[in-house]
mmCIF file of C-alpha atoms in Angstrom:
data_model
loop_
_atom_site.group_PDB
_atom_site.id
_atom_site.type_symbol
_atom_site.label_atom_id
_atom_site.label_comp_id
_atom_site.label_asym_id
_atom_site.label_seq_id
_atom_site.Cartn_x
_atom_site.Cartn_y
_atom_site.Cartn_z
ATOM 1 C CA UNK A 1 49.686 -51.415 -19.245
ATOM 2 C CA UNK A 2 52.944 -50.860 -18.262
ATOM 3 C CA UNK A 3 56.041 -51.040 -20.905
ATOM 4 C CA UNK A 4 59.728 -52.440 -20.154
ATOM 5 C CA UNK A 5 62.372 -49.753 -19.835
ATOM 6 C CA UNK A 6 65.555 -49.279 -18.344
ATOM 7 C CA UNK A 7 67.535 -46.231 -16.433
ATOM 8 C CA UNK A 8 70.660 -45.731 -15.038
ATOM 9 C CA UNK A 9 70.589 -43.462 -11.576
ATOM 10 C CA UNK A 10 73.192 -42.304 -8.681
ATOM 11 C CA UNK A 11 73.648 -44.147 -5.974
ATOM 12 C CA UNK A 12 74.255 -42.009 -2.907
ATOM 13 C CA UNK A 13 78.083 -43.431 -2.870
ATOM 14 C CA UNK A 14 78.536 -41.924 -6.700
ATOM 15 C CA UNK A 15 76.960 -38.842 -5.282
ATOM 16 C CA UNK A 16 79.467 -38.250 -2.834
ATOM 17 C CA UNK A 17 82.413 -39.420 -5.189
ATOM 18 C CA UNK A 18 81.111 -36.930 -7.688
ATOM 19 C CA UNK A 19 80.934 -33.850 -5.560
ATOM 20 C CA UNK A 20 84.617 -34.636 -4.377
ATOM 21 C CA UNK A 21 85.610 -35.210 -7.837
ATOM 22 C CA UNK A 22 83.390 -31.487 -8.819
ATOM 23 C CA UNK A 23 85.208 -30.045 -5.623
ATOM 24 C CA UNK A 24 89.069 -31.031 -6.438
ATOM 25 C CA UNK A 25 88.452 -30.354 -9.932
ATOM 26 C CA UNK A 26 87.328 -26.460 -8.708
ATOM 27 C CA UNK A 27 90.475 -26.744 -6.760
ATOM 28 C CA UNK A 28 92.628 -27.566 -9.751
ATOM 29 C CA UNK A 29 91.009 -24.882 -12.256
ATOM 30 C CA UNK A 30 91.021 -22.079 -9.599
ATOM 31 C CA UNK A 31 94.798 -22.587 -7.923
ATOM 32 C CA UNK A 32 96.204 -24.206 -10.414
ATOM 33 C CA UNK A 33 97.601 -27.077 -8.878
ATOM 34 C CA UNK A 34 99.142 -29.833 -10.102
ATOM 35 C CA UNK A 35 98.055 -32.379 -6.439
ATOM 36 C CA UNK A 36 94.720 -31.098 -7.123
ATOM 37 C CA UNK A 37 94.483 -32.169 -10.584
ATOM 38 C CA UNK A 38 95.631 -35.333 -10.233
ATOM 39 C CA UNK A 39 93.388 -35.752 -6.851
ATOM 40 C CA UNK A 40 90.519 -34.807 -8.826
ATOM 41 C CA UNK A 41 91.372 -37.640 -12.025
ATOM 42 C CA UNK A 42 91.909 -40.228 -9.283
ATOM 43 C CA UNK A 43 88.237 -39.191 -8.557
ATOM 44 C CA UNK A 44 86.860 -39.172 -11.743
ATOM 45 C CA UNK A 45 88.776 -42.544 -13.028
ATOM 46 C CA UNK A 46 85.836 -44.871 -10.580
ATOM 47 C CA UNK A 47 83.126 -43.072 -11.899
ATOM 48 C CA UNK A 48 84.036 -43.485 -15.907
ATOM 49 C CA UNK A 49 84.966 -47.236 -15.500
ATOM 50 C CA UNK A 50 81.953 -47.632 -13.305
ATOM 51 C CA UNK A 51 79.401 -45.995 -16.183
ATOM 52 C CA UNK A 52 81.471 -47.663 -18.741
ATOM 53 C CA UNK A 53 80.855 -51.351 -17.514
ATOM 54 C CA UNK A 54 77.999 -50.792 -16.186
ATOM 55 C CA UNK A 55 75.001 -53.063 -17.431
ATOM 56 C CA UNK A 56 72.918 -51.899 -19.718
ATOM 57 C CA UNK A 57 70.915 -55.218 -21.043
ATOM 58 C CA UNK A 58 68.715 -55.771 -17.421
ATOM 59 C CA UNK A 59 65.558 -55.049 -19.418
ATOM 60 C CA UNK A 60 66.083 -58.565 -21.614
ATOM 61 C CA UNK A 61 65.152 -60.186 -18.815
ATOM 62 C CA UNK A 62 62.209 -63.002 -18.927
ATOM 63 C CA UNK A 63 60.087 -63.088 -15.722
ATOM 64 C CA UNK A 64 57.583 -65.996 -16.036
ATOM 65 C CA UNK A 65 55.050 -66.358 -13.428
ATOM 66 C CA UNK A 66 51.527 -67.895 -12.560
ATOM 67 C CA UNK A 67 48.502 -66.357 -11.999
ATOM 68 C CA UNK A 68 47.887 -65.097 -8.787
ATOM 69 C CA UNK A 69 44.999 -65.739 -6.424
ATOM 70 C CA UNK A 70 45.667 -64.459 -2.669
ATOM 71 C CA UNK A 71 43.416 -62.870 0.189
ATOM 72 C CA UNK A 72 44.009 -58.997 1.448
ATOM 73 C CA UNK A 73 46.849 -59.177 3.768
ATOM 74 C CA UNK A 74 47.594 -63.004 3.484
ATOM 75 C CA UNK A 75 51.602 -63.702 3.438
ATOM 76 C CA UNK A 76 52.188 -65.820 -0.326
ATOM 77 C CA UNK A 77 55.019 -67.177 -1.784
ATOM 78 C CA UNK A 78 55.435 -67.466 -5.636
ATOM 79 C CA UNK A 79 57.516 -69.731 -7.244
ATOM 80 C CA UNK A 80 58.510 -67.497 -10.356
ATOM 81 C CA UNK A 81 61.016 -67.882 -13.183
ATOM 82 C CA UNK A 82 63.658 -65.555 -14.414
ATOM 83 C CA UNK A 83 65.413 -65.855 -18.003
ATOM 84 C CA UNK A 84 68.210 -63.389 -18.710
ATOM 85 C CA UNK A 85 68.410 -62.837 -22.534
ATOM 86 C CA UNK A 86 71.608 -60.809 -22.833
ATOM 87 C CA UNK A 87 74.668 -61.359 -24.224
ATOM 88 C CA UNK A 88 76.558 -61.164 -20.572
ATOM 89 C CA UNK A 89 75.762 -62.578 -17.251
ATOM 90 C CA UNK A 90 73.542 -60.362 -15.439
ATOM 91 C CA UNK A 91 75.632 -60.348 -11.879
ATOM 92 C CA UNK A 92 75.010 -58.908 -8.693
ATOM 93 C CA UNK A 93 70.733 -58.007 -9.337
ATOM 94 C CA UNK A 94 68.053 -56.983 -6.879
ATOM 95 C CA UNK A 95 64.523 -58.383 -7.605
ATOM 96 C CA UNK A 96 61.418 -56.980 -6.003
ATOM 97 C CA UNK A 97 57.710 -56.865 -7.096
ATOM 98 C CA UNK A 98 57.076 -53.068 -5.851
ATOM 99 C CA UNK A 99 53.262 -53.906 -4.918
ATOM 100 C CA UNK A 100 53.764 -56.736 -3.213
ATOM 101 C CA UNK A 101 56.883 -56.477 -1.356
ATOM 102 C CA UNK A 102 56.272 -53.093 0.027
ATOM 103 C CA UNK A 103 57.573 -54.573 3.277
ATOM 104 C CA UNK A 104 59.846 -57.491 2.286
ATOM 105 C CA UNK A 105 63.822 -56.518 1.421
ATOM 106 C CA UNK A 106 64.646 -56.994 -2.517
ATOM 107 C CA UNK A 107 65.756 -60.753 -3.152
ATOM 108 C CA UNK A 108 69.558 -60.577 -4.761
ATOM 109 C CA UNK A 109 69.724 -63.040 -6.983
ATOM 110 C CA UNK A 110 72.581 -65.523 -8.407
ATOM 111 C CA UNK A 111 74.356 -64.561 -12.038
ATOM 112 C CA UNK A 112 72.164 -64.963 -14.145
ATOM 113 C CA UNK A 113 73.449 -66.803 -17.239
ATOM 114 C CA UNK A 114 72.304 -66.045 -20.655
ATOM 115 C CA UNK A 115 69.358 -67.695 -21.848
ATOM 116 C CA UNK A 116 69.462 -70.091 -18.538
ATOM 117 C CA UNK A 117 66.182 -69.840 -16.527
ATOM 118 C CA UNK A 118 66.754 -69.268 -12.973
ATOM 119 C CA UNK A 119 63.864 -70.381 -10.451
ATOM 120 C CA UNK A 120 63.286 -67.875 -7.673
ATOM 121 C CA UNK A 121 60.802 -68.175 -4.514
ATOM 122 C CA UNK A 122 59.394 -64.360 -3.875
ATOM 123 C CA UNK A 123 57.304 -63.479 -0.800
ATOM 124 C CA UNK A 124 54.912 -61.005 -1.307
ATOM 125 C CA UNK A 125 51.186 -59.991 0.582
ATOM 126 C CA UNK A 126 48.745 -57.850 -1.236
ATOM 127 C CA UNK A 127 47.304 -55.081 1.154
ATOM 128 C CA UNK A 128 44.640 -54.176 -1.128
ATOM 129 C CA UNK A 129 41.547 -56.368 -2.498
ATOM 130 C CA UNK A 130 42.016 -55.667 -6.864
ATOM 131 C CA UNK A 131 42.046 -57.633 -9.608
ATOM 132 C CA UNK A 132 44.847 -56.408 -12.097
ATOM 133 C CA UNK A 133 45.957 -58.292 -15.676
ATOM 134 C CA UNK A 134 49.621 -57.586 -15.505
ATOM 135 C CA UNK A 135 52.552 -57.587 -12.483
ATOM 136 C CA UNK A 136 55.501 -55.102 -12.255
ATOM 137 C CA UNK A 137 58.988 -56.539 -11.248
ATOM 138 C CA UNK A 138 61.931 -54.483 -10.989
ATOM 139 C CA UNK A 139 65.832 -55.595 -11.768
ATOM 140 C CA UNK A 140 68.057 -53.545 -10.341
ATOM 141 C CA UNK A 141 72.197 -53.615 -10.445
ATOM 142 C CA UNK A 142 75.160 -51.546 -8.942
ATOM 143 C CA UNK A 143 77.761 -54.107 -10.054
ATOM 144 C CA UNK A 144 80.468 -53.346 -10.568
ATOM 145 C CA UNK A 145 81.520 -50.208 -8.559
ATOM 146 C CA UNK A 146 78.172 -49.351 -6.986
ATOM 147 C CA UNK A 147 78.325 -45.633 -7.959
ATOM 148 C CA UNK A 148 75.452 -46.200 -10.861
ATOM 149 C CA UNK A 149 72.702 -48.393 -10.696
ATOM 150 C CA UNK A 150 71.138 -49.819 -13.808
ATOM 151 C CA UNK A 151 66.887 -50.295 -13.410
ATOM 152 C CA UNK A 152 64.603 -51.876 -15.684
ATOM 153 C CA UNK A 153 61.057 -52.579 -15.058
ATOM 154 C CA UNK A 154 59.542 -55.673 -16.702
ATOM 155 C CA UNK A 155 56.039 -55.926 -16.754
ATOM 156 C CA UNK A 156 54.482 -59.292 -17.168
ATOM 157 C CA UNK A 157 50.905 -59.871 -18.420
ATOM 158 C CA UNK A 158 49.338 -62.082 -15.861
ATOM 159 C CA UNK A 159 46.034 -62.368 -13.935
ATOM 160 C CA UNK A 160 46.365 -61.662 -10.493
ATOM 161 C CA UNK A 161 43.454 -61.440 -7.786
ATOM 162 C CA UNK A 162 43.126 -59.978 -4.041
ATOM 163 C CA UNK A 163 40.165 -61.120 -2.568
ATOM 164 C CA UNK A 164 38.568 -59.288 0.023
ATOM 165 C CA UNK A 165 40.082 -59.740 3.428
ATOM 166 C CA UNK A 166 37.523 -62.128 5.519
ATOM 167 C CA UNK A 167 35.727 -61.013 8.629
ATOM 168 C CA UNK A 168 33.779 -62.401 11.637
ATOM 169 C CA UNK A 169 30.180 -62.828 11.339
ATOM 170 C CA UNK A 170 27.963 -61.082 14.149
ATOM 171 C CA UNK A 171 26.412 -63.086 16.592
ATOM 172 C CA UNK A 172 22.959 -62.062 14.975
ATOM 173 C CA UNK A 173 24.069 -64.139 11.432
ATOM 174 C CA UNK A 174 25.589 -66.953 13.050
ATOM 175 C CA UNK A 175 22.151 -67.692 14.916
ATOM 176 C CA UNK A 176 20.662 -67.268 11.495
ATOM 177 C CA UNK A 177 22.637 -69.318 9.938
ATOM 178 C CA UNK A 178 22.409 -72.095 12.955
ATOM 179 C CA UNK A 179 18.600 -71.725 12.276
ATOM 180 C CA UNK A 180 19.451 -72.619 8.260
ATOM 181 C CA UNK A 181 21.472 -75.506 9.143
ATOM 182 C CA UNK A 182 18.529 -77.299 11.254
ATOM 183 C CA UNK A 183 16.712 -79.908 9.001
ATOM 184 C CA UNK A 184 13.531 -81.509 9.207
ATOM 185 C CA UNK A 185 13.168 -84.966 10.895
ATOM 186 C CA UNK A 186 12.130 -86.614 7.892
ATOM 187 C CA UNK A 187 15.385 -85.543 5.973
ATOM 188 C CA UNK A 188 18.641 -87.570 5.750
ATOM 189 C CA UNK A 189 21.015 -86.775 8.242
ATOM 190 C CA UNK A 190 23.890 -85.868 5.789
ATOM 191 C CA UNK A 191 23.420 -83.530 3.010
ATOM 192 C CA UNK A 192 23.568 -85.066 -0.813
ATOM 193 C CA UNK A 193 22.450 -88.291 -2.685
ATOM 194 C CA UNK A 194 23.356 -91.699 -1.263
ATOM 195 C CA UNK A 195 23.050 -94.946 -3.077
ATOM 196 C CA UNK A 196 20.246 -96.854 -2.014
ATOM 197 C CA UNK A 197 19.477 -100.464 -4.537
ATOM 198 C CA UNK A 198 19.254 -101.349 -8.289
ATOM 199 C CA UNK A 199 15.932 -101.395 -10.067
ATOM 200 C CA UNK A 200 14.764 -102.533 -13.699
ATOM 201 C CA UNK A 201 15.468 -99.079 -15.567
ATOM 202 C CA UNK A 202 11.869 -97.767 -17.448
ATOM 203 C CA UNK A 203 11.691 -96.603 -20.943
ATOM 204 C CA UNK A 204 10.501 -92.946 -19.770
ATOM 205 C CA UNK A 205 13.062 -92.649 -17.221
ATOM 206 C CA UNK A 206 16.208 -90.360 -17.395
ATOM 207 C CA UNK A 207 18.807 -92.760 -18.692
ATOM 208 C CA UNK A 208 21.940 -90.818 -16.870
ATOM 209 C CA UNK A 209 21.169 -93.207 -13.638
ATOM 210 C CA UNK A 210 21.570 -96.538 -15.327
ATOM 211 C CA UNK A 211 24.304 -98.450 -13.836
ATOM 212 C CA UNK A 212 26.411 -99.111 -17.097
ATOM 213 C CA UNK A 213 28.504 -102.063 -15.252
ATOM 214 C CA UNK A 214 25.354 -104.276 -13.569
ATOM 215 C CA UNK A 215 23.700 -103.582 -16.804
ATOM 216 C CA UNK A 216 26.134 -105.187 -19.395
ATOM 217 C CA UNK A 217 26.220 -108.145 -16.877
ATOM 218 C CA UNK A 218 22.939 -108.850 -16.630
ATOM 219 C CA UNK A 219 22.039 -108.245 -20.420
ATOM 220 C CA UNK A 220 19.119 -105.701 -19.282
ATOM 221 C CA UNK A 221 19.002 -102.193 -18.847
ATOM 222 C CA UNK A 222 18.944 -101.242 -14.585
ATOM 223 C CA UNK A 223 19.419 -98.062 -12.617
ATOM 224 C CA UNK A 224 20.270 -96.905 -9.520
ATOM 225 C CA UNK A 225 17.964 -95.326 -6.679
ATOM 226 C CA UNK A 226 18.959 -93.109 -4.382
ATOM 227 C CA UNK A 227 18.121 -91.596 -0.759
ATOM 228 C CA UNK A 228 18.802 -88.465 0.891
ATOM 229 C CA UNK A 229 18.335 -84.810 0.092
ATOM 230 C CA UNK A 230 19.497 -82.350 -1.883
ATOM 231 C CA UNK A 231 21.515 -79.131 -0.333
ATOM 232 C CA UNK A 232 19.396 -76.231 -0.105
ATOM 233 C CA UNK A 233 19.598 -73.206 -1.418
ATOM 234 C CA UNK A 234 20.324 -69.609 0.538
ATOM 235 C CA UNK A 235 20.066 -66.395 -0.716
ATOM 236 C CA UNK A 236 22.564 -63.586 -0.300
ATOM 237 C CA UNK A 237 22.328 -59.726 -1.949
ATOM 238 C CA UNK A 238 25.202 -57.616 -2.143
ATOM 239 C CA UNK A 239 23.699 -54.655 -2.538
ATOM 240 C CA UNK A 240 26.618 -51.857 -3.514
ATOM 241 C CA UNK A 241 24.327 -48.752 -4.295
ATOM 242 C CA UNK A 242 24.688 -45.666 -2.290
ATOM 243 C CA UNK A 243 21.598 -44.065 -0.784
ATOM 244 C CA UNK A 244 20.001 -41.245 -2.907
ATOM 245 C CA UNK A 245 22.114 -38.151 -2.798
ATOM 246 C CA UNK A 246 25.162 -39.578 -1.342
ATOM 247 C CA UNK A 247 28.274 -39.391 -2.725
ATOM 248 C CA UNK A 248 29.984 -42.453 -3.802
ATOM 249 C CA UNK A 249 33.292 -42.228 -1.868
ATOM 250 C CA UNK A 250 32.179 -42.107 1.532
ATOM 251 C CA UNK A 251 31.431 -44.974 3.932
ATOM 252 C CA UNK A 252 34.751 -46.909 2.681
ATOM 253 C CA UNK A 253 35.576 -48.376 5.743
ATOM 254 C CA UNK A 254 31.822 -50.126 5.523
ATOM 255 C CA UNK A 255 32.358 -50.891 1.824
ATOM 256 C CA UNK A 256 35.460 -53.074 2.539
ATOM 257 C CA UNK A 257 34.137 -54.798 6.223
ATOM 258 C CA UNK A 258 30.877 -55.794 3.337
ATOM 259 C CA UNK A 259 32.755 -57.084 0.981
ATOM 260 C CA UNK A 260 34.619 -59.066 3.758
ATOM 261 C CA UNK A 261 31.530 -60.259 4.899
ATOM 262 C CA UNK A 262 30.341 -61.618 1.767
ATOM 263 C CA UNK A 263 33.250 -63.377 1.414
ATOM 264 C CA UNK A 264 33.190 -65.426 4.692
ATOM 265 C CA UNK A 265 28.954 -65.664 4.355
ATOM 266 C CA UNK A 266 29.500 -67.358 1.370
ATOM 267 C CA UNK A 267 32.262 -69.709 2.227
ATOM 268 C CA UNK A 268 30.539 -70.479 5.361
ATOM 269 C CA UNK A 269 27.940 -71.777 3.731
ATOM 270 C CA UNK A 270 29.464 -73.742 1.242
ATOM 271 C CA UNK A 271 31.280 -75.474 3.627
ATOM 272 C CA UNK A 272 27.670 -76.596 4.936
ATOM 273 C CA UNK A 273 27.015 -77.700 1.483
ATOM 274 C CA UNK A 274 24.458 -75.778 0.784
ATOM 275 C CA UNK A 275 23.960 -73.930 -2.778
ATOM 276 C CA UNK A 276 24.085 -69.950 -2.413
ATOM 277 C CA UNK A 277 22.065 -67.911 -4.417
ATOM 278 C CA UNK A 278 24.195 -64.108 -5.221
ATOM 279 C CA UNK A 279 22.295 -60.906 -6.353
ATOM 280 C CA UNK A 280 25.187 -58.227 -6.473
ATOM 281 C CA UNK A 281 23.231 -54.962 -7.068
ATOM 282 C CA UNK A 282 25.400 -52.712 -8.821
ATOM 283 C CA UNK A 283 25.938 -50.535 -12.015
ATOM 284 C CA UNK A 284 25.733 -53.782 -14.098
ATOM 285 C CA UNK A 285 23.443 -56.309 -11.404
ATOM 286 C CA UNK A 286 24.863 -59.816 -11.346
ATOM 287 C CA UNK A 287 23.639 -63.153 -10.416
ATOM 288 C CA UNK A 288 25.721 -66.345 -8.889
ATOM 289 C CA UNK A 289 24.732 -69.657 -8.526
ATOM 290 C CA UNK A 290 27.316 -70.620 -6.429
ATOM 291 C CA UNK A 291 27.719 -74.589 -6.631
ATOM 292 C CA UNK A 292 31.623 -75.137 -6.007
ATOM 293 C CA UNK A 293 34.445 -73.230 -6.092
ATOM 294 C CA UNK A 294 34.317 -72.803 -9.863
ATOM 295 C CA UNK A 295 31.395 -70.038 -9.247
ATOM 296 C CA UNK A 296 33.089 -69.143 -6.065
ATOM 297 C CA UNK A 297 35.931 -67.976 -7.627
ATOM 298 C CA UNK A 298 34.214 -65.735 -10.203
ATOM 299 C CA UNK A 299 31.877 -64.523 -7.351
ATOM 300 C CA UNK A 300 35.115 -63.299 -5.364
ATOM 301 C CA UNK A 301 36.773 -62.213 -8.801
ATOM 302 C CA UNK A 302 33.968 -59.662 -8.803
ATOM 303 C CA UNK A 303 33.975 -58.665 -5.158
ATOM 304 C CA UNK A 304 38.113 -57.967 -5.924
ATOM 305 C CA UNK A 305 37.193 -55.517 -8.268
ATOM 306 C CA UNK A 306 33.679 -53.736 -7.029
ATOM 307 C CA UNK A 307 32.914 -50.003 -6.621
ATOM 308 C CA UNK A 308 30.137 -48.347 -5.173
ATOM 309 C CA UNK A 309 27.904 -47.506 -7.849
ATOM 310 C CA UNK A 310 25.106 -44.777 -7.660
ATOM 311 C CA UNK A 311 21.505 -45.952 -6.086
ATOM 312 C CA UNK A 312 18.725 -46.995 -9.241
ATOM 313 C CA UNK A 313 16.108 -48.953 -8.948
ATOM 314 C CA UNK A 314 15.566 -52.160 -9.905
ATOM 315 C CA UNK A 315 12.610 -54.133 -11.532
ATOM 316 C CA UNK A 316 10.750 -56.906 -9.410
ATOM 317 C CA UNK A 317 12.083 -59.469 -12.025
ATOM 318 C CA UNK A 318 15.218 -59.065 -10.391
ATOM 319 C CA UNK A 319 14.181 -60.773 -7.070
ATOM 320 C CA UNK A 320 11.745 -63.536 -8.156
ATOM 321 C CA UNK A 321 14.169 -66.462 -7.193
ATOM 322 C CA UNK A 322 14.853 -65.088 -4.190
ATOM 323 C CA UNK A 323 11.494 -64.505 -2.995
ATOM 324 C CA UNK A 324 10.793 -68.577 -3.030
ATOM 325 C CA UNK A 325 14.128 -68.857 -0.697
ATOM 326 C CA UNK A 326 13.182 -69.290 2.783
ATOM 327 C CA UNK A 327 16.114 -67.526 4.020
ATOM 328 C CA UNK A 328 17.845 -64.825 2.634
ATOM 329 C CA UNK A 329 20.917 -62.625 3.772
ATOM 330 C CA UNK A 330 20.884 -59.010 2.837
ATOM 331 C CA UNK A 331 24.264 -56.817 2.943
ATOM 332 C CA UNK A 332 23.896 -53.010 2.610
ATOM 333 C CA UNK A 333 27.882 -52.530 1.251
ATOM 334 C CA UNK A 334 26.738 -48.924 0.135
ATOM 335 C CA UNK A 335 24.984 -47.925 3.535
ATOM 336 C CA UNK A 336 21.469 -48.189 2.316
ATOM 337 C CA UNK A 337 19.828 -50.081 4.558
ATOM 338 C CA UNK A 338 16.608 -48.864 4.227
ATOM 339 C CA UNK A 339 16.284 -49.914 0.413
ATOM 340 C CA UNK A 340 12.392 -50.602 -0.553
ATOM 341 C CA UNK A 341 13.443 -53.838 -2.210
ATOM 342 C CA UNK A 342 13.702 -54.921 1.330
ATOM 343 C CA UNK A 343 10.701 -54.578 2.785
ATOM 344 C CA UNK A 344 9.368 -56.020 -0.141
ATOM 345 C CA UNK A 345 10.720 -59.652 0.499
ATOM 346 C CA UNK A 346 8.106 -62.022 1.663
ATOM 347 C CA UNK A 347 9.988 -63.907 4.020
ATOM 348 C CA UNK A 348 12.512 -63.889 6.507
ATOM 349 C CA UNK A 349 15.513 -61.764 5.853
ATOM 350 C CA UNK A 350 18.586 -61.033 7.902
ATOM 351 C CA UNK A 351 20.374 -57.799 7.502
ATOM 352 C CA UNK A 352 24.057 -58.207 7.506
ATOM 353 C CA UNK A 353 26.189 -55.009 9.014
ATOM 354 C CA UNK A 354 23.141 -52.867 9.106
ATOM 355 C CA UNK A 355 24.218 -51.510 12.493
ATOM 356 C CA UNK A 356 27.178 -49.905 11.145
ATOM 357 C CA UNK A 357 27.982 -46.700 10.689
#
């Protein structure tokens, strides 16, 4: 975690003010003259009134902003809040977020009153998937003179997530998916529940389908019946385990395009509403159920933050659910395709990215 603190640096105009001042000063001591003196406190009389009022408090400044949730290399815009708590205006400030605005130009800012909070819209793109608990803004001043600049760096503890950039599926899981998406005949056309009639409700029936409304009119207890399927459910594994013997910080490039690939599998099929079952095999395996974008998000919250983890094997427990699918997508993101656990699955399963290198 970062802590707030302040500095005071040159600027390259005080640099060049204080080697003329250093130089007619030399001048002054060495010929002893009286132009050369006076040249020389003409120089130095800038610099002292420029260190003197310079502003010191920049590190009492509030920055209040929300958490964060953005894709790898997607433009954002945050709508943050800035509170100066010192006794003087703070006048004349550059605000950047170093991380995030690596290619954007600081944002100067209005005086800043004390105690006033001053809204503030910041572009920023994360290049990098992460998932970090704390931002880093920097306040910077050279008011009044411009020949020191006063710094502080305020961290603020906040979450903030870079999901993994999204890529384009091959033409091999597109089919497969296509071949997913087909349904039977006999099912409903659209995927979910649809309402149907009312019926008499039964003693051993579930009582979370009674109709609460037709039943206090008609003084009797009735439910309602419904037609239509549910979604179905598609498996995916994210397997991040390198191959025996290989070291964990090659095949990066692969790594990232997996992750990516996860990411747009997933969302894919959510947005054919159809449940997605997640195995990420890693140091610490995981399983989603991803039902909306409550699970979605901490399925991508992971994926911010995964590593590569060293290749162990894993019990048969592990892939019992998965084995009743009758579909499941399979994504080597540490390079080992030829992992035993696949050949194992029963049915069909499509191997995502295998081809690469």
């Amino acid at each position: 975690m970062a802590t707030a603190s302040r500095s005071i640096e040159w600027t390259l105009r005080g640099k060049v003010v204080a080697w003329l001042t250093a130089l007619a000063a030399g001048a002054a001591w060495l010929g002893d003259d009286t132009t050369a003196r006076l040249a020389a406190a003409m120089l130095a009389a800038p610099l002292v009134v420029d260190f003197v009022a310079k502003q010191r408090r920049l590190h009492h400044t509030e920055v209040q902003v929300s958490p964060r949730r953005t894709v790898a290399g997607a433009l954002f815009v945050d709508q943050v809040t800035v509170v100066h708590h010192g006794r003087r205006p703070a006048r004349e400030c550059l605000f950047c977020e170093p991380r995030t605005m690596r290619h954007e130009p600081p944002l100067l800012l209005p005086t800043l009153p004390p105690g006033r909070p001053v809204p503030v819209a910041l572009r920023g793109r994360s290049l990098q998937r992460s998932h970090v608990v704390e931002r880093v803004f920097v306040l910077a001043s050279s008011w009044p003179l411009a020949l020191f600049r006063s710094r502080a760096v305020i961290p603020v503890a906040t979450d903030f997530v870079t999901e993994p950039a999204r890529v384009p599926l091959s033409a091999e899981v597109v089919q497969a998916l296509a071949a997913q998406q087909a349904a039977p005949l006999d099912r409903a056309v659209e995927t979910g529940l649809e309402f149907h009639s009312l019926r008499e409700h039964l003693p051993h029936e579930d009582a979370r389908s009674v109709h609460a409304l037709r039943s206090a009119a008609l003084g009797t207890l009735v439910r309602r019946v419904t037609r239509g399927r549910l979604p179905q459910t598609v498996g995916v594994v994210l397997d991040l385990r390198r191959p025996p013997g290989r070291p964990l910080r090659r095949g990066t490039r692969r790594f990232e395009w997996s992750l990516g690939a996860c990411a747009a599998l997933v969302a894919h099929l959510r947005r054919q509403a159809a449940q997605v079952l997640v195995l990420v095999l890693g140091e610490a395996p995981a399983r989603f159920l991803v039902q909306g974008p409550v699970q979605e998000h901490e399925l991508l919250t992971l994926l911010a933050a995964a590593e590569p983890s060293p290749h162990r094997p894993l019990g048969p427990e592990w892939f019992d659910e998965l084995r009743r699918l009758e579909h499941c997508f399979w994504i080597p993101a540490g390079a080992y395709a030829a992992s035993p656990e696949i050949a194992a699955m029963p049915r069909t399963v499509t191997l995502v990215g295998g081809e690469m290198e």
